[in-house]
PDB file of C-alpha atoms in Angstrom:
ATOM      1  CA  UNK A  12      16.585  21.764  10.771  1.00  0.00           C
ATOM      2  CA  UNK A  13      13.005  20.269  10.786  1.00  0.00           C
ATOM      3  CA  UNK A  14      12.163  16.207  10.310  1.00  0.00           C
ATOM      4  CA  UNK A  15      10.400  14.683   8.023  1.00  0.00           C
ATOM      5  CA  UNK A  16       7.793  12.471   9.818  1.00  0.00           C
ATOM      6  CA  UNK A  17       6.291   9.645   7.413  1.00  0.00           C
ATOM      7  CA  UNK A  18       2.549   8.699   8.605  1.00  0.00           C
ATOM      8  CA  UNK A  19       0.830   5.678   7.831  1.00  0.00           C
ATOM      9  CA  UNK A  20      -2.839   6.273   7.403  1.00  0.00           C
ATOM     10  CA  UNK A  21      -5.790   3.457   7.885  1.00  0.00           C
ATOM     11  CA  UNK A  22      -6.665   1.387   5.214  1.00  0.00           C
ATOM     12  CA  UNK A  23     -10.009   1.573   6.078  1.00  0.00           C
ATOM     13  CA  UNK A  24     -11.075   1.570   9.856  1.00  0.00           C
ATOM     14  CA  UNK A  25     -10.720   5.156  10.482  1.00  0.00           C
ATOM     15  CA  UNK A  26     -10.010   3.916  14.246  1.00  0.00           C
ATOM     16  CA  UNK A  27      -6.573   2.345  12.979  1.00  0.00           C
ATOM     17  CA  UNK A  28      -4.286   4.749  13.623  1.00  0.00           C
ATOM     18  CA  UNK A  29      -1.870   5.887  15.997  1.00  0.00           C
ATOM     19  CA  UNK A  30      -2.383   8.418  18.852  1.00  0.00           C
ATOM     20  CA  UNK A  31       1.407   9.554  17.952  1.00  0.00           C
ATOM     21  CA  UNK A  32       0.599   9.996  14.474  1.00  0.00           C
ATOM     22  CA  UNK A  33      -2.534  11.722  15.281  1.00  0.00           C
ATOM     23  CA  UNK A  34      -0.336  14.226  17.355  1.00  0.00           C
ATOM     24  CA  UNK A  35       2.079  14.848  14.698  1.00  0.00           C
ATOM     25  CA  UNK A  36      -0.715  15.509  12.679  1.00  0.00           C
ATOM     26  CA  UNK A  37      -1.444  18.313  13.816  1.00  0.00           C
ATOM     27  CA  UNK A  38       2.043  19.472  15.472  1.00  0.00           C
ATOM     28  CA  UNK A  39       3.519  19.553  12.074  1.00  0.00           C
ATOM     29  CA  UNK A  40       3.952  22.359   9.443  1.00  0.00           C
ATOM     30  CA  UNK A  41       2.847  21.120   6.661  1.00  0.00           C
ATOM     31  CA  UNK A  42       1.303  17.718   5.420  1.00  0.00           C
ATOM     32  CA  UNK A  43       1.927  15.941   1.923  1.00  0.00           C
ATOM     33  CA  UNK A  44      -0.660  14.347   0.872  1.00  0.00           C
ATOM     34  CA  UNK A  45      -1.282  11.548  -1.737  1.00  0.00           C
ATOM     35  CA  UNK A  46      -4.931  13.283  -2.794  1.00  0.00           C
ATOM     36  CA  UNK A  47      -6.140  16.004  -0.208  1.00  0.00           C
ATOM     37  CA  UNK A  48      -9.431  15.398  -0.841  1.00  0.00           C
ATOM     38  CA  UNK A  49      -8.678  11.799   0.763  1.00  0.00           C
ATOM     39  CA  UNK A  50      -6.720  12.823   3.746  1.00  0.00           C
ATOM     40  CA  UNK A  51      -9.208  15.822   4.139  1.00  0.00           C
ATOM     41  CA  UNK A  52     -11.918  12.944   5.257  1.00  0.00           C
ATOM     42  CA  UNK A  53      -9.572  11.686   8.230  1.00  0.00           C
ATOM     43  CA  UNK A  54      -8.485  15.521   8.949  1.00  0.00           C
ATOM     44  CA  UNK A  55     -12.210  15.973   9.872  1.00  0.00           C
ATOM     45  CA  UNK A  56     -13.099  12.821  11.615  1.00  0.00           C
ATOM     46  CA  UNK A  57      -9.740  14.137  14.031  1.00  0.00           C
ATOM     47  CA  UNK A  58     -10.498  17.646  13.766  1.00  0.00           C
ATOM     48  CA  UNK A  59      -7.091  18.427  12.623  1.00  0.00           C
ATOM     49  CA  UNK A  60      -6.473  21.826  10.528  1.00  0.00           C
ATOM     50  CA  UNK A  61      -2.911  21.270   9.151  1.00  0.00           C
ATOM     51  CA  UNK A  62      -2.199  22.892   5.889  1.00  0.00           C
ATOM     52  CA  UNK A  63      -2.277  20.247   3.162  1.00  0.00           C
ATOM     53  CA  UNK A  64      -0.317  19.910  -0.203  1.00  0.00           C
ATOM     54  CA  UNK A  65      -0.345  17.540  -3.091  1.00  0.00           C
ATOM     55  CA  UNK A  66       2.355  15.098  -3.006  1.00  0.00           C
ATOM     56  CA  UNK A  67       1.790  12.444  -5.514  1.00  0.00           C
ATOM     57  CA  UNK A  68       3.615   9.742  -8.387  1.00  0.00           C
ATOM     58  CA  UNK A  69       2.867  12.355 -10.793  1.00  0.00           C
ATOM     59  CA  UNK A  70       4.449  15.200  -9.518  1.00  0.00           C
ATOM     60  CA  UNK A  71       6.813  13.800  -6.831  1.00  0.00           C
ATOM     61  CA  UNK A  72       9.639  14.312  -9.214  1.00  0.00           C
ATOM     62  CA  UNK A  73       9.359  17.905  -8.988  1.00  0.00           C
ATOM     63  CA  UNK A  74       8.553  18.485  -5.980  1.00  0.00           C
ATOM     64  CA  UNK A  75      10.758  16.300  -3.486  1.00  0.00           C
ATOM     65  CA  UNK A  76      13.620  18.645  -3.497  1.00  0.00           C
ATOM     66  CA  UNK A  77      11.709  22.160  -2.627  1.00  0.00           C
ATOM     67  CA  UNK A  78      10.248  20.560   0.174  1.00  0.00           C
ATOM     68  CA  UNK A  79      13.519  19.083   0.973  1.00  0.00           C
ATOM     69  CA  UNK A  80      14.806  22.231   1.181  1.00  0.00           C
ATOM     70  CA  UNK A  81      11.809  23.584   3.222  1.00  0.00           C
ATOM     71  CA  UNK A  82      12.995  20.587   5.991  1.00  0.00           C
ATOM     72  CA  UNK A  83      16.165  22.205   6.179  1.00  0.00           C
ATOM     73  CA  UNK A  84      15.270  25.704   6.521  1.00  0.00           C
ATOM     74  CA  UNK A  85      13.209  24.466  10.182  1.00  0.00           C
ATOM     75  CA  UNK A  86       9.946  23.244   8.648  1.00  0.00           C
ATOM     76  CA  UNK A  87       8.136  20.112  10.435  1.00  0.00           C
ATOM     77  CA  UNK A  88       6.901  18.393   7.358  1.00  0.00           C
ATOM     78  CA  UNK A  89       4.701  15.194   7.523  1.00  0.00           C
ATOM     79  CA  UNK A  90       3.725  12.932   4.648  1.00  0.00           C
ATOM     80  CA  UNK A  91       0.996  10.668   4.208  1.00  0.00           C
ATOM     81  CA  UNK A  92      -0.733   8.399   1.169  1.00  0.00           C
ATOM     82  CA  UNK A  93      -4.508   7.901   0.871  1.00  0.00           C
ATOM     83  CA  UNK A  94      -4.363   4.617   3.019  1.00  0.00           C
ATOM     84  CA  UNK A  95      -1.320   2.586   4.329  1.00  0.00           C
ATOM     85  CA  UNK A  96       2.620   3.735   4.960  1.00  0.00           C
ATOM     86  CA  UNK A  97       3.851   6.237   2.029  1.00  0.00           C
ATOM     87  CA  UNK A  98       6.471   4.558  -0.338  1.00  0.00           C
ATOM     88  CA  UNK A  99       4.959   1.071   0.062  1.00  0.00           C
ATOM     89  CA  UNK A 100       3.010   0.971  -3.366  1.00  0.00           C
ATOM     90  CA  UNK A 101       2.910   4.501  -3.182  1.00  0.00           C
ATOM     91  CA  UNK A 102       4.013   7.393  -3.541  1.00  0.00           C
ATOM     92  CA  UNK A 103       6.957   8.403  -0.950  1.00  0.00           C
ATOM     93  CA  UNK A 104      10.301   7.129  -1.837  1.00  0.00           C
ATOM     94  CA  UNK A 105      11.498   9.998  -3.795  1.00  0.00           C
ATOM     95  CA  UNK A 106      10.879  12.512  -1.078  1.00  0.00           C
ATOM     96  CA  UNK A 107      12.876   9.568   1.501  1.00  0.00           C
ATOM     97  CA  UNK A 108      15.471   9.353  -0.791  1.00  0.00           C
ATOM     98  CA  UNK A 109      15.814  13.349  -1.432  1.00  0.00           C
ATOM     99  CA  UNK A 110      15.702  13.734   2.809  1.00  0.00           C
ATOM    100  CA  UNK A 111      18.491  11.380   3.334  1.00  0.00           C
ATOM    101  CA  UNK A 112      21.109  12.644   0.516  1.00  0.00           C
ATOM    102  CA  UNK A 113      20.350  15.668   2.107  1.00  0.00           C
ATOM    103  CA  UNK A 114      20.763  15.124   5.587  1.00  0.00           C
ATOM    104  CA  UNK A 115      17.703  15.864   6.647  1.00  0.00           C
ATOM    105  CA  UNK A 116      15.970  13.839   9.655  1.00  0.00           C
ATOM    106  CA  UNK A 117      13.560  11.070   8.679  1.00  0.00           C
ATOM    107  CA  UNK A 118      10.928   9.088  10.748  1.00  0.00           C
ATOM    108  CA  UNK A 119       9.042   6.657   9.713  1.00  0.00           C
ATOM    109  CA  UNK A 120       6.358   5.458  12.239  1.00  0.00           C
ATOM    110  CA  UNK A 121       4.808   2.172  12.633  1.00  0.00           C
ATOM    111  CA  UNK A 122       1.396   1.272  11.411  1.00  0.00           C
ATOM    112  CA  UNK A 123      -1.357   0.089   8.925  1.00  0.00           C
ATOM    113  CA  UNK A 124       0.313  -1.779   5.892  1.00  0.00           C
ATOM    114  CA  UNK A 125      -2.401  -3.474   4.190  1.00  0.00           C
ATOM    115  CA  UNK A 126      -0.378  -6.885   3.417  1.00  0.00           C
ATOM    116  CA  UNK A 127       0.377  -7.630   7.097  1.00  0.00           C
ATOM    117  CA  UNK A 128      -3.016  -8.483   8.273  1.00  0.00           C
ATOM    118  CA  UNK A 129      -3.871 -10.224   5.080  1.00  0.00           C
ATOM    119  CA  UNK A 130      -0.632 -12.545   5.429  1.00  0.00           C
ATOM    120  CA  UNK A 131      -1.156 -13.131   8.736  1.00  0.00           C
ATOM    121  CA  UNK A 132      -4.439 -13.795   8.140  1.00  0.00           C
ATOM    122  CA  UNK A 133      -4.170 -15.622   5.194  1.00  0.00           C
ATOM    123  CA  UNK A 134      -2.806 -18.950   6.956  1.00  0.00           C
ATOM    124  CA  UNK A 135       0.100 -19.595   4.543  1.00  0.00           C
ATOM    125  CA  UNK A 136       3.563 -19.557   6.002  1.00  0.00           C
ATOM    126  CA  UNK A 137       4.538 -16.129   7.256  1.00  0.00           C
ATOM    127  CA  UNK A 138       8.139 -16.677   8.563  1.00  0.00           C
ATOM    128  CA  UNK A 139       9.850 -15.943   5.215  1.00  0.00           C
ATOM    129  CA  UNK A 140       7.853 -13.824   2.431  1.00  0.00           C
ATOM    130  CA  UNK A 141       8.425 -11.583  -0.480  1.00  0.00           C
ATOM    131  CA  UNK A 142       6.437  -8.454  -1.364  1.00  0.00           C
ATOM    132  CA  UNK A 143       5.735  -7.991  -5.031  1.00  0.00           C
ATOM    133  CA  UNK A 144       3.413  -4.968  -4.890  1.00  0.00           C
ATOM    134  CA  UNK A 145       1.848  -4.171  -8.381  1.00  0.00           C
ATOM    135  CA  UNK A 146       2.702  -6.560 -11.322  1.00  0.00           C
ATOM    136  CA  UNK A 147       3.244  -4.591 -14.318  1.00  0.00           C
ATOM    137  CA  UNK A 148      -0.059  -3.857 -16.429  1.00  0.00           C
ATOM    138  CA  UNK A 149       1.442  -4.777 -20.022  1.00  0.00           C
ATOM    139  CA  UNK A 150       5.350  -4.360 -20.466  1.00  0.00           C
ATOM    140  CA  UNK A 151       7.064  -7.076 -18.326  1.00  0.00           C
ATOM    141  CA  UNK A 152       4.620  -8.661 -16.449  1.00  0.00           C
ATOM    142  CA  UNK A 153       4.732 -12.421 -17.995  1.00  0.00           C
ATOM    143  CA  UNK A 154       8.680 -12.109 -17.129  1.00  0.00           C
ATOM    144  CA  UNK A 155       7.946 -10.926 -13.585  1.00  0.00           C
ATOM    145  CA  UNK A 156       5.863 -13.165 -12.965  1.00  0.00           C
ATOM    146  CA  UNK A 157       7.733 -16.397 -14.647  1.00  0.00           C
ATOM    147  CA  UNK A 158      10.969 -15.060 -12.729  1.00  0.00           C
ATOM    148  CA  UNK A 159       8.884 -16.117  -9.522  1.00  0.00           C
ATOM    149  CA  UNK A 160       8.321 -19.943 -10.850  1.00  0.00           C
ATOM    150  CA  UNK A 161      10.989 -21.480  -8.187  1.00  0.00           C
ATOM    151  CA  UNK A 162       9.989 -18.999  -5.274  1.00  0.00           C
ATOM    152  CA  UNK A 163       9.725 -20.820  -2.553  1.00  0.00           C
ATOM    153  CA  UNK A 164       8.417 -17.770   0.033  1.00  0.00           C
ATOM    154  CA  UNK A 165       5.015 -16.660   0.247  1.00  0.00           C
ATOM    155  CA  UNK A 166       4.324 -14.510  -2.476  1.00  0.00           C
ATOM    156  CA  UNK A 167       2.012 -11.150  -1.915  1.00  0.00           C
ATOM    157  CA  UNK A 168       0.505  -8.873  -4.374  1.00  0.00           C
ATOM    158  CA  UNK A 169      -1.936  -5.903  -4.657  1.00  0.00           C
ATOM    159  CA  UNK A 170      -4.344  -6.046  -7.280  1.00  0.00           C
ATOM    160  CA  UNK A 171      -7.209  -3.870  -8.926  1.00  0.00           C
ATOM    161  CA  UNK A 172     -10.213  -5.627  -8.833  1.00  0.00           C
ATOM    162  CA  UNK A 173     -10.584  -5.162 -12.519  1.00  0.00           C
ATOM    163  CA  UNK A 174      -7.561  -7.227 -12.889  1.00  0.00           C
ATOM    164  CA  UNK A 175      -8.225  -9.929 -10.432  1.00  0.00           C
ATOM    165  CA  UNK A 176      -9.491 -12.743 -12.450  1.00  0.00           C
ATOM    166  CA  UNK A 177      -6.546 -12.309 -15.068  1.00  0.00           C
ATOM    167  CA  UNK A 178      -4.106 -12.306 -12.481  1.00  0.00           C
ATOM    168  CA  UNK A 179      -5.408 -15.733 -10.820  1.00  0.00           C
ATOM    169  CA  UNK A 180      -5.147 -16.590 -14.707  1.00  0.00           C
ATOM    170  CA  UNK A 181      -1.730 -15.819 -15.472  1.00  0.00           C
ATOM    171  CA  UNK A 182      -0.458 -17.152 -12.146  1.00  0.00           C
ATOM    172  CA  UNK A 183      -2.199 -20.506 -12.664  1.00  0.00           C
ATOM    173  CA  UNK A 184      -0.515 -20.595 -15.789  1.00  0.00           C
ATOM    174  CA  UNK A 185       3.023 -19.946 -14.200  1.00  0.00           C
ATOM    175  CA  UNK A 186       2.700 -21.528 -10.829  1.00  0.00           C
ATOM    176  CA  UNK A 187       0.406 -24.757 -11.722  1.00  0.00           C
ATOM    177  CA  UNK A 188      -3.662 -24.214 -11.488  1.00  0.00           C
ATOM    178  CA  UNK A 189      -3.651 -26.670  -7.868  1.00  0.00           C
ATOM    179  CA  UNK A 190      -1.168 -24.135  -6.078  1.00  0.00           C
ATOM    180  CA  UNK A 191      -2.622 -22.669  -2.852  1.00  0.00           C
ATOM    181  CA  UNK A 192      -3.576 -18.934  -2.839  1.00  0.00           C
ATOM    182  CA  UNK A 193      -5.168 -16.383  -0.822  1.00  0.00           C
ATOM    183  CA  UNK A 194      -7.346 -13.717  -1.687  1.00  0.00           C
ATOM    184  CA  UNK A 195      -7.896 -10.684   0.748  1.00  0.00           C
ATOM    185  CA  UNK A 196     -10.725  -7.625   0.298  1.00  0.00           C
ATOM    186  CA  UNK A 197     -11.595  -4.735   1.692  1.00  0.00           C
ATOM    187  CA  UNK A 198      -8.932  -5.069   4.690  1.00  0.00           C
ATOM    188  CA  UNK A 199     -10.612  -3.606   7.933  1.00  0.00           C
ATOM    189  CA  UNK A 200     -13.925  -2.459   6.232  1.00  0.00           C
ATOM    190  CA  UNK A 201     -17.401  -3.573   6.466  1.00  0.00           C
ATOM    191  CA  UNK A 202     -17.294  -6.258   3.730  1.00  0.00           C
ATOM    192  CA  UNK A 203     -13.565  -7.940   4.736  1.00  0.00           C
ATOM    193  CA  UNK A 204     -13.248 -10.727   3.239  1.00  0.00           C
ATOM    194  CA  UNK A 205     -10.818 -13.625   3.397  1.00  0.00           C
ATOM    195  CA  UNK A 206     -10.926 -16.702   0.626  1.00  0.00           C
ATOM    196  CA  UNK A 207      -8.709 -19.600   0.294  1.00  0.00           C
ATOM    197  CA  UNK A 208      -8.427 -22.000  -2.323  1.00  0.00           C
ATOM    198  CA  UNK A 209      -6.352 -23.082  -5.216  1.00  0.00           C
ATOM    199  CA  UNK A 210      -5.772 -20.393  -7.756  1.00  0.00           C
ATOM    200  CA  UNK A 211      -7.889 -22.617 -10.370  1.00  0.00           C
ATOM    201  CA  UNK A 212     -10.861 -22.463  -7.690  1.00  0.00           C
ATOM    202  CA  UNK A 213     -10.159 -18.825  -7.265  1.00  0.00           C
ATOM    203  CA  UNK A 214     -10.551 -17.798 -10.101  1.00  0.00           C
ATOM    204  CA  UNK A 215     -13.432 -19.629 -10.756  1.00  0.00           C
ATOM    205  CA  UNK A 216     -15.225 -17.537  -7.953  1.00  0.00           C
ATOM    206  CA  UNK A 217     -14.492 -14.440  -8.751  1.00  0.00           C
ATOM    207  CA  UNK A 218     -14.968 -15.068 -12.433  1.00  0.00           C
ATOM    208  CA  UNK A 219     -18.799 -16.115 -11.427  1.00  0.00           C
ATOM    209  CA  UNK A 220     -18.122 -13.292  -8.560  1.00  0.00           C
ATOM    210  CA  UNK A 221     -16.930 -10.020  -9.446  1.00  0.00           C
ATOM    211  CA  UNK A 222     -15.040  -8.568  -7.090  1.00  0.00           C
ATOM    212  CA  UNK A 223     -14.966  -5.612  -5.420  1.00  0.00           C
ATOM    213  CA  UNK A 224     -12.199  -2.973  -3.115  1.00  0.00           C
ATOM    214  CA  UNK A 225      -8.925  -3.323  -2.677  1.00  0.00           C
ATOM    215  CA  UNK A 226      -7.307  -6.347  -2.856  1.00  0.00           C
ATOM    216  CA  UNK A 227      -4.153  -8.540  -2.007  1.00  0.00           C
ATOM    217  CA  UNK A 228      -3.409 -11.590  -3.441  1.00  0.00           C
ATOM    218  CA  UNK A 229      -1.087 -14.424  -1.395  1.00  0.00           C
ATOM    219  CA  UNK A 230       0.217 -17.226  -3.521  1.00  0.00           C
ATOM    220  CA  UNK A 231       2.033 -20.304  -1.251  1.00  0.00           C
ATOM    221  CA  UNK A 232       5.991 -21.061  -2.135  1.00  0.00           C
ATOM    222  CA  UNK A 233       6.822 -23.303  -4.456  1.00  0.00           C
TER     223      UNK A 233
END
């Protein structure tokens, strides 16, 4: 029986990332990837020639169980997302979840996650958080996000850029316009950025400011 080896991949500095997950990399059968095209860019800053597949939310479904099976039958099978640790936000949990009913060996290695830096660095308490990932575009978000009105850990979220400005918005509206936030950009790239305030003064910059890159939003406890 093979393992299944979940990578995480930079989230921006190419040079964040393992020297174990660069030798799996390229020890492995097969890697899953989020979007080759993505991966492909870090396959040739390595030099790595691994065969790569499409493993993604839109066909994960399908797909989880053949290469399940694949584990079983000896194949080394390693799966990566475009930047971060596969099934944090992305796509990966089916494939975990398929593995493990299966009996099939999982390891999950250590590395880039894009809210650790950007809680750590955000200076809000960091002993007790919760991770809230995407909010729901349309159907459910105003509940999810009045269900956190007595939270009392440090609240993280990933955003689009697009959808910054509402979100400060809506949370102001839930949470109280003076409550303490954090935003984070571009984690590890050439235009990091880092900008505390109150959600109300938030918002204001980045309605006058349009932001852009990824982006995770910390909102203090209640």
């Amino acid at each position: 029986m093979g393992v299944l080896y979940v990578i995480p991949t930079p989230v921006g500095n190419l040079e964040d990332i393992t020297m174990r997950a660069l030798r799996l990399l390229k020890e492995v059968d097969l890697v899953l990837a989020e979007d080759t095209r993505t991966t492909s860019i870090l396959f040739h800053h390595y030099d790595i020639h691994t065969p790569l597949s499409a493993h993604h939310k839109f066909n994960e479904h399908e797909t989880a169980a053949k290469f399940a099976e694949r584990i079983l039958a000896g194949e080394n099978i390693a799966l990566v997302s475009d930047a971060g640790t596969p099934s944090i936000s992305d796509p990966g949990f089916m494939l975990v979840r398929e593995c493990a009913a299966r009996g099939v060996t999982v390891q999950t290695l250590p590395g880039a996650t894009a809210f650790v830096p950007a809680l750590v660095n955000s200076s809000l308490p960091s002993d007790r958080f919760c991770f809230e990932g995407f909010l729901p575009q349309k159907k459910g978000r105003q509940t999810r996000i009045s269900a956190l009105a007595e939270e009392i850990r440090t609240m993280i979220f990933y955003e689009s850029p697009f959808r910054l400005v509402k979100t400060l918005s809506d949370f102001a509206s839930v949470f109280g316009s003076d409550r303490q936030a954090v935003v984070c950009r571009e984690i590890s790239k050439i235009h990091e950025e880092t900008r505390r305030g109150t959600l109300a003064e938030l918002q204001k910059h980045y309605s006058e400011t349009p932001p852009k890159g990824e982006i995770v939003i910390l909102v203090a406890g209640k």
